[in-house]
JSON list of C-alpha atoms in Angstrom, two decimals:
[
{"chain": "A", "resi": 1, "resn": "UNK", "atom": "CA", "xyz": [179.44, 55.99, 132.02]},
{"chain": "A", "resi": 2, "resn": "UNK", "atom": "CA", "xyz": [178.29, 59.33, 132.72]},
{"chain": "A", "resi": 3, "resn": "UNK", "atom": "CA", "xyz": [180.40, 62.57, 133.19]},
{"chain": "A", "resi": 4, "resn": "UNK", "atom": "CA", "xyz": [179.87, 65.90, 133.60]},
{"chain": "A", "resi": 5, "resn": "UNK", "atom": "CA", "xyz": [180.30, 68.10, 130.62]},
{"chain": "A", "resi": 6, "resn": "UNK", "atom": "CA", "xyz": [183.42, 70.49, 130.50]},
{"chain": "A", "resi": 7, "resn": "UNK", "atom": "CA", "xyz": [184.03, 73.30, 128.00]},
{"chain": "A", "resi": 8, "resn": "UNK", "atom": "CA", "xyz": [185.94, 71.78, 124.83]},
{"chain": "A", "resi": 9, "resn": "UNK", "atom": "CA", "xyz": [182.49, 68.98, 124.89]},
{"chain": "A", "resi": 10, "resn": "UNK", "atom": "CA", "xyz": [179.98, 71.87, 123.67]},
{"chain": "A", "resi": 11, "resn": "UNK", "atom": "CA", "xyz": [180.08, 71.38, 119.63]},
{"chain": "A", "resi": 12, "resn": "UNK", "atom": "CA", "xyz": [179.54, 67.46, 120.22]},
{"chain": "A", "resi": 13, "resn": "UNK", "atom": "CA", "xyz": [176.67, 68.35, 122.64]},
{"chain": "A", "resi": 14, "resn": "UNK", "atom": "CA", "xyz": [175.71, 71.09, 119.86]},
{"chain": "A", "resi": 15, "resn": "UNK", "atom": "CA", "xyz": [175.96, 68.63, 116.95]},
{"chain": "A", "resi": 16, "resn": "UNK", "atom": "CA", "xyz": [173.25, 66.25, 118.95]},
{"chain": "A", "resi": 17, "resn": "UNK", "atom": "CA", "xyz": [170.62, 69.00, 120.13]},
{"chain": "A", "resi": 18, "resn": "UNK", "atom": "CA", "xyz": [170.04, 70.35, 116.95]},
{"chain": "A", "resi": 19, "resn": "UNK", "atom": "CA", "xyz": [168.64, 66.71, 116.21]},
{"chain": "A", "resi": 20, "resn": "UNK", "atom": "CA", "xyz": [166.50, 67.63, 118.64]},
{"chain": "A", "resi": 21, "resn": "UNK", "atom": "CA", "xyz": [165.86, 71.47, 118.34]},
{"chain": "A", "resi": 22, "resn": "UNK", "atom": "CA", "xyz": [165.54, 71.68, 114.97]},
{"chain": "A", "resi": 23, "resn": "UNK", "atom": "CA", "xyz": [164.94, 75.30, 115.22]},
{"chain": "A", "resi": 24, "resn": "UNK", "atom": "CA", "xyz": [168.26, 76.19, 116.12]},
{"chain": "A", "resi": 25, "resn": "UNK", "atom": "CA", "xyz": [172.16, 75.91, 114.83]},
{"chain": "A", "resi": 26, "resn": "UNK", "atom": "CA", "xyz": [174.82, 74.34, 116.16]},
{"chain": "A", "resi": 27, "resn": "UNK", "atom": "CA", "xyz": [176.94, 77.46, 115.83]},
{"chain": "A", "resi": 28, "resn": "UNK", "atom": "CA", "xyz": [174.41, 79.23, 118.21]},
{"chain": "A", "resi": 29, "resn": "UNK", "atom": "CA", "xyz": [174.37, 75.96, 120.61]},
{"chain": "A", "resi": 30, "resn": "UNK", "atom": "CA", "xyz": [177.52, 75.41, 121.03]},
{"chain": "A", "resi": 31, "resn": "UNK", "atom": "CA", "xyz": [177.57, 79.09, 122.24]},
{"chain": "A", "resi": 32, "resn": "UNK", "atom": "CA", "xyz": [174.83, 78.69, 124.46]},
{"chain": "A", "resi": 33, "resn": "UNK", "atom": "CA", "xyz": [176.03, 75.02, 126.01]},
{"chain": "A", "resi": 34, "resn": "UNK", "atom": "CA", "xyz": [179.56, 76.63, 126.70]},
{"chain": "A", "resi": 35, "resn": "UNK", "atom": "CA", "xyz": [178.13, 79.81, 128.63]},
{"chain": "A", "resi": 36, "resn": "UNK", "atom": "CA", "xyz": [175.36, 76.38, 130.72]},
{"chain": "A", "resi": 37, "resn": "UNK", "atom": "CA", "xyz": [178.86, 74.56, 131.12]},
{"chain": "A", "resi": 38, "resn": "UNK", "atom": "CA", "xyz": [181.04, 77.88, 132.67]},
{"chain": "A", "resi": 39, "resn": "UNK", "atom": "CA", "xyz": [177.70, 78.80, 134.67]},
{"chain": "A", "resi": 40, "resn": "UNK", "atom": "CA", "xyz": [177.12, 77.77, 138.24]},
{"chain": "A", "resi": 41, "resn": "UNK", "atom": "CA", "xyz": [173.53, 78.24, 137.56]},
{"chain": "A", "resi": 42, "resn": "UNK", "atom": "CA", "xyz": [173.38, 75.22, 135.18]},
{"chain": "A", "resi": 43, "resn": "UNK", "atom": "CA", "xyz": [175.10, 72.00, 134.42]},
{"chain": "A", "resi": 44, "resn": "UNK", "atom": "CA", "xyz": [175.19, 69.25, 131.41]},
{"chain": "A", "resi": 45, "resn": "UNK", "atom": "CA", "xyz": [176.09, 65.57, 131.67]},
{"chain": "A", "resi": 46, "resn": "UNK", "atom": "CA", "xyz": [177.27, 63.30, 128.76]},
{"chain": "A", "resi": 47, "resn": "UNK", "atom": "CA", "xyz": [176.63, 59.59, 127.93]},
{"chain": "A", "resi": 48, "resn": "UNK", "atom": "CA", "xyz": [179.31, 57.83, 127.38]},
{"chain": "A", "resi": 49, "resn": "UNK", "atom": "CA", "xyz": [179.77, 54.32, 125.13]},
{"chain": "A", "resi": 50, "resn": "UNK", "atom": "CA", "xyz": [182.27, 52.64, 123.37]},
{"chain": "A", "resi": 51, "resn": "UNK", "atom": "CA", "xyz": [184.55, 56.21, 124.38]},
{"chain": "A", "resi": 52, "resn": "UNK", "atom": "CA", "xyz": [182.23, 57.85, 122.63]},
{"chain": "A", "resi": 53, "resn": "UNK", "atom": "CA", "xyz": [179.64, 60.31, 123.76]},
{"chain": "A", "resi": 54, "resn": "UNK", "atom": "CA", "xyz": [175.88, 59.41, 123.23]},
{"chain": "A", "resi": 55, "resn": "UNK", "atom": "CA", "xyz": [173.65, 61.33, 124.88]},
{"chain": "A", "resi": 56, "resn": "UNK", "atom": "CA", "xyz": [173.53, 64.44, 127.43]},
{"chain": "A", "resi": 57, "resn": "UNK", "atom": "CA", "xyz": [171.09, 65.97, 129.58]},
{"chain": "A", "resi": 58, "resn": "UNK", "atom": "CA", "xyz": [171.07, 69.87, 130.54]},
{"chain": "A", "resi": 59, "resn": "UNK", "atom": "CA", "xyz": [169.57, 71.35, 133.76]},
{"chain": "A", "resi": 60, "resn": "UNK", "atom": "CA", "xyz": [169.58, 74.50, 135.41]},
{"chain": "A", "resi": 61, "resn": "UNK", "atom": "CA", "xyz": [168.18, 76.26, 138.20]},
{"chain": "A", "resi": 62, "resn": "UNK", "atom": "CA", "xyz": [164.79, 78.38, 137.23]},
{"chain": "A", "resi": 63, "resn": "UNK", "atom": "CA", "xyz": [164.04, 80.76, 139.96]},
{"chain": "A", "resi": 64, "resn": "UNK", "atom": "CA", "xyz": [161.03, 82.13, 138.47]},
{"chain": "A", "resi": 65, "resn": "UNK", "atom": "CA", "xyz": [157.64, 80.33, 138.44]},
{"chain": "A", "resi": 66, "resn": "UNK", "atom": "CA", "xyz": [157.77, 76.71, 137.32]},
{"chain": "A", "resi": 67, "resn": "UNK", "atom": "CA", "xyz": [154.14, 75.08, 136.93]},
{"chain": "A", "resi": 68, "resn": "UNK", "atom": "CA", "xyz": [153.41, 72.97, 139.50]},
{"chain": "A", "resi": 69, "resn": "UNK", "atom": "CA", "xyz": [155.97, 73.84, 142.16]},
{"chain": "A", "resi": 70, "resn": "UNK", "atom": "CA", "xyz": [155.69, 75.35, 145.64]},
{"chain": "A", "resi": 71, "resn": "UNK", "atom": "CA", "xyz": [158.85, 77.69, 145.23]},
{"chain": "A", "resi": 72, "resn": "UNK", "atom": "CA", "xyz": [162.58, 78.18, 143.95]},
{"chain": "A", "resi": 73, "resn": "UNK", "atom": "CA", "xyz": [164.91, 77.49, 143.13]},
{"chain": "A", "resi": 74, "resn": "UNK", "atom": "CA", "xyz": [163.67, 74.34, 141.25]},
{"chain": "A", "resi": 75, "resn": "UNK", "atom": "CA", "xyz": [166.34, 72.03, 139.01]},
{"chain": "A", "resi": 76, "resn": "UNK", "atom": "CA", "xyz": [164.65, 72.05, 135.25]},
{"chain": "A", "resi": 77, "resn": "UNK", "atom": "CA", "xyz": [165.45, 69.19, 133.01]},
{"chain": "A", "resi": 78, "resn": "UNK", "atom": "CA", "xyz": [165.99, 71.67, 130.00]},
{"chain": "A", "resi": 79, "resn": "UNK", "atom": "CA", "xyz": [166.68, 68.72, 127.34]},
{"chain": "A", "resi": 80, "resn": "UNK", "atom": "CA", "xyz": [167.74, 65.22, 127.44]},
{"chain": "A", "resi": 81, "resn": "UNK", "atom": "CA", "xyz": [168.90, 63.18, 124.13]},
{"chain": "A", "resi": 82, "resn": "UNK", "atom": "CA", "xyz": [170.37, 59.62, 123.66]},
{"chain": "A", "resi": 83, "resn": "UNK", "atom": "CA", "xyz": [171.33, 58.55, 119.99]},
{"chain": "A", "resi": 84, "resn": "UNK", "atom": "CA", "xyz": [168.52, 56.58, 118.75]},
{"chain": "A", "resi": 85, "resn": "UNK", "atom": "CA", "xyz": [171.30, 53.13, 118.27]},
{"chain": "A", "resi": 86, "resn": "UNK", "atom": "CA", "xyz": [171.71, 53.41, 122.58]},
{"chain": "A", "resi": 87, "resn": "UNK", "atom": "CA", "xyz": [167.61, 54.20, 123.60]},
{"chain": "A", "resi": 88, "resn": "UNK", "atom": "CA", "xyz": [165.72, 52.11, 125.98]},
{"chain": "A", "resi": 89, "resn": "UNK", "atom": "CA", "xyz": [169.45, 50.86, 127.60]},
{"chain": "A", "resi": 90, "resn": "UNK", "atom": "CA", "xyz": [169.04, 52.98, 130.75]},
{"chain": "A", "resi": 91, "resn": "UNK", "atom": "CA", "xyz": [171.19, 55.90, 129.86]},
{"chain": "A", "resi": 92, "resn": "UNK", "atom": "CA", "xyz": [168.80, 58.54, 129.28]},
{"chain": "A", "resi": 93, "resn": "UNK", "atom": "CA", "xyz": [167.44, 58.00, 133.50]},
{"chain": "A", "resi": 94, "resn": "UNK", "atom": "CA", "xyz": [170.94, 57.74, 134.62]},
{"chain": "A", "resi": 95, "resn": "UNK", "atom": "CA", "xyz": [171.55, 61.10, 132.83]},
{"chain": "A", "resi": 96, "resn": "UNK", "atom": "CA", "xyz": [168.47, 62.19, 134.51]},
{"chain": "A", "resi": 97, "resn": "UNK", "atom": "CA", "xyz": [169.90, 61.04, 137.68]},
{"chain": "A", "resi": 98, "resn": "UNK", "atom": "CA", "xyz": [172.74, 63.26, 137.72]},
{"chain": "A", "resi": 99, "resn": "UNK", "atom": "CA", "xyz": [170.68, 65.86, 137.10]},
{"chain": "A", "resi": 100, "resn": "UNK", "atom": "CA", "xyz": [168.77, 65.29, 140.34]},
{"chain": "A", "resi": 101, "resn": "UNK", "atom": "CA", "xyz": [172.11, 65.38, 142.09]},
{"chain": "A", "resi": 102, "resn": "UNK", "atom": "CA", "xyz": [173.59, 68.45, 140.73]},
{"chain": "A", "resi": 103, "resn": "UNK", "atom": "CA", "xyz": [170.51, 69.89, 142.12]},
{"chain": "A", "resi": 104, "resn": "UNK", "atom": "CA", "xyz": [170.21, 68.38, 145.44]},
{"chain": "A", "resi": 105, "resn": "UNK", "atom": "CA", "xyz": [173.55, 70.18, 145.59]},
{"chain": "A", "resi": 106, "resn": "UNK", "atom": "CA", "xyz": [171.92, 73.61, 144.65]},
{"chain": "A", "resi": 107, "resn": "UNK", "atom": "CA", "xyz": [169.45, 73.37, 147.58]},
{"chain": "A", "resi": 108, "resn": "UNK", "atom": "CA", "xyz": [166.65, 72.46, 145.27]},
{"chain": "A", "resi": 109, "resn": "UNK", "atom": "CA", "xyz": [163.69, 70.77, 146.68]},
{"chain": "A", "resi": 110, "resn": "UNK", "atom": "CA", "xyz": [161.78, 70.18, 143.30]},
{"chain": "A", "resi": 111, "resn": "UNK", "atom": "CA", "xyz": [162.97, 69.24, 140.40]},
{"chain": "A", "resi": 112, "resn": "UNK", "atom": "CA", "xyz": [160.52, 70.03, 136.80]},
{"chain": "A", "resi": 113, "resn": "UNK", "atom": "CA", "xyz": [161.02, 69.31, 133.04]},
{"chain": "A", "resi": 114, "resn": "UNK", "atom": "CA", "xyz": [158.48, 70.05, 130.07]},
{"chain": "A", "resi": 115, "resn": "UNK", "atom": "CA", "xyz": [157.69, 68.13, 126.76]},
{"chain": "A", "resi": 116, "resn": "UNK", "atom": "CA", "xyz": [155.49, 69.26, 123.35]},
{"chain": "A", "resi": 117, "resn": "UNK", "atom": "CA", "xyz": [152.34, 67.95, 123.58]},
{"chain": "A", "resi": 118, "resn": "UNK", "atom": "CA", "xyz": [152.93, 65.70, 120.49]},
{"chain": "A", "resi": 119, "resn": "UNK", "atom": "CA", "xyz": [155.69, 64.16, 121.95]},
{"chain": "A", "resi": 120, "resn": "UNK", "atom": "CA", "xyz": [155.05, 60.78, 123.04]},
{"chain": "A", "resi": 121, "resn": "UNK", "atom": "CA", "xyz": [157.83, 59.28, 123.86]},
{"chain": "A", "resi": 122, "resn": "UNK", "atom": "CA", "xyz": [159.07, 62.39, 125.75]},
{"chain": "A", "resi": 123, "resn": "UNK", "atom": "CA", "xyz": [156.23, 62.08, 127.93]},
{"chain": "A", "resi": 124, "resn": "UNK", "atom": "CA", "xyz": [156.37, 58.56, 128.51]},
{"chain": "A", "resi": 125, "resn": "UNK", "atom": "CA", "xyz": [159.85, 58.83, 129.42]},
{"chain": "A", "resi": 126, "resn": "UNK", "atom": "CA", "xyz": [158.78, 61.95, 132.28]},
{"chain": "A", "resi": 127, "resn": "UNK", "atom": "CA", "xyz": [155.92, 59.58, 133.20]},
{"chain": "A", "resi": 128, "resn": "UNK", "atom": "CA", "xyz": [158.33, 56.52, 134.09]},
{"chain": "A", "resi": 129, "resn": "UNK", "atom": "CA", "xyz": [161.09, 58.72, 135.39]},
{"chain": "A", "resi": 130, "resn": "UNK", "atom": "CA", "xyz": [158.77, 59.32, 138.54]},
{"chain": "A", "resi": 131, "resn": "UNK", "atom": "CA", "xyz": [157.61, 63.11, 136.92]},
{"chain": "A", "resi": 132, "resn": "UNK", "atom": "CA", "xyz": [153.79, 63.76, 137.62]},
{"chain": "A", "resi": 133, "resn": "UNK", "atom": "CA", "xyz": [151.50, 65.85, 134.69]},
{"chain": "A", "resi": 134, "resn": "UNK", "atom": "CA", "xyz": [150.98, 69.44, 136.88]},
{"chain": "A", "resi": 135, "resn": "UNK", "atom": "CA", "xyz": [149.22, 71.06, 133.53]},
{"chain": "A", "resi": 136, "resn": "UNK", "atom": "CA", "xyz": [148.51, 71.54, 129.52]},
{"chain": "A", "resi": 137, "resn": "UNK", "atom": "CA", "xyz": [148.67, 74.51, 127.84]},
{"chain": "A", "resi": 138, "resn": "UNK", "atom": "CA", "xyz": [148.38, 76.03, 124.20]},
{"chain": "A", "resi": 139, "resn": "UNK", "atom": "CA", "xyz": [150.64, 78.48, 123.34]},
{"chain": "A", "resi": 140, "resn": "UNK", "atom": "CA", "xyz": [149.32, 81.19, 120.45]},
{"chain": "A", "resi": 141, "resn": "UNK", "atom": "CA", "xyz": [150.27, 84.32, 118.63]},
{"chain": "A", "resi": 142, "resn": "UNK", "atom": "CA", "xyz": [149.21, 86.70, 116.27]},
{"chain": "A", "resi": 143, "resn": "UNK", "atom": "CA", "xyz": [151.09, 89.32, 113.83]},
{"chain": "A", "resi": 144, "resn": "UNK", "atom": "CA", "xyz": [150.51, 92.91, 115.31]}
]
């Protein structure tokens, strides 16, 4: 089952992102998924097995430039995770389904995601979702 996300659901998203942004806290996620959840300008959608939630998706609308695109606003698959026990089962494109909807609903015409270059099985996933590769770039910096 899928289901959109509501308020009291952002530490269990939290708890399952920072498996996947490792970079981050779940203190400072669960902030950020309530403020996506109370937003009309984003939405998040939970897995759901065994009454238990699995997996989640987040989009939002980007307005700015988004790579390969003709214009805004354009739904962005921000991050999509399914606990590893409940992969390859189909959840992770129904999640990406109702992602597609939510922005159908927002008058969005395009629809865009991103993965790391090293990640394979992210990329796969994009590839078999229907996704095209629009471009590759490396990112640097430097200490001023």
């Amino acid at each position: 089952m899928i289901r959109k996300a509501e308020k009291n659901d952002a530490l269990i998203i939290a708890r399952m992102a920072v498996l996947m942004w490792k970079d981050h806290t779940v203190e400072d996620l669960e902030g950020e998924f309530k403020e996506i959840i109370c937003s009309d300008k984003g939405a998040v959608f939970l897995a759901l097995a065994d009454d238990q939630v699995i997996g989640f998706a987040q989009c939002q609308l980007r307005h700015d430039y988004v790579e390969g695109t003709s214009g805004g606003p354009v739904g962005y698959l921000e991050g999509i995770f399914v606990k590893e026990e409940y992969r390859n089962l189909g959840y992770a494109g129904k999640l990406l389904g109702k992602c597609e909807e939510w922005a159908r609903k927002k008058d969005c015409r395009e629809f865009a995601s991103d993965c790391e270059l090293h990640n394979k099985v992210s990329f796969k996933f994009h590839l078999k979702m229907g996704f095209s590769e629009v471009n590759r770039i490396i990112c640097f910096t430097k200490k001023l």
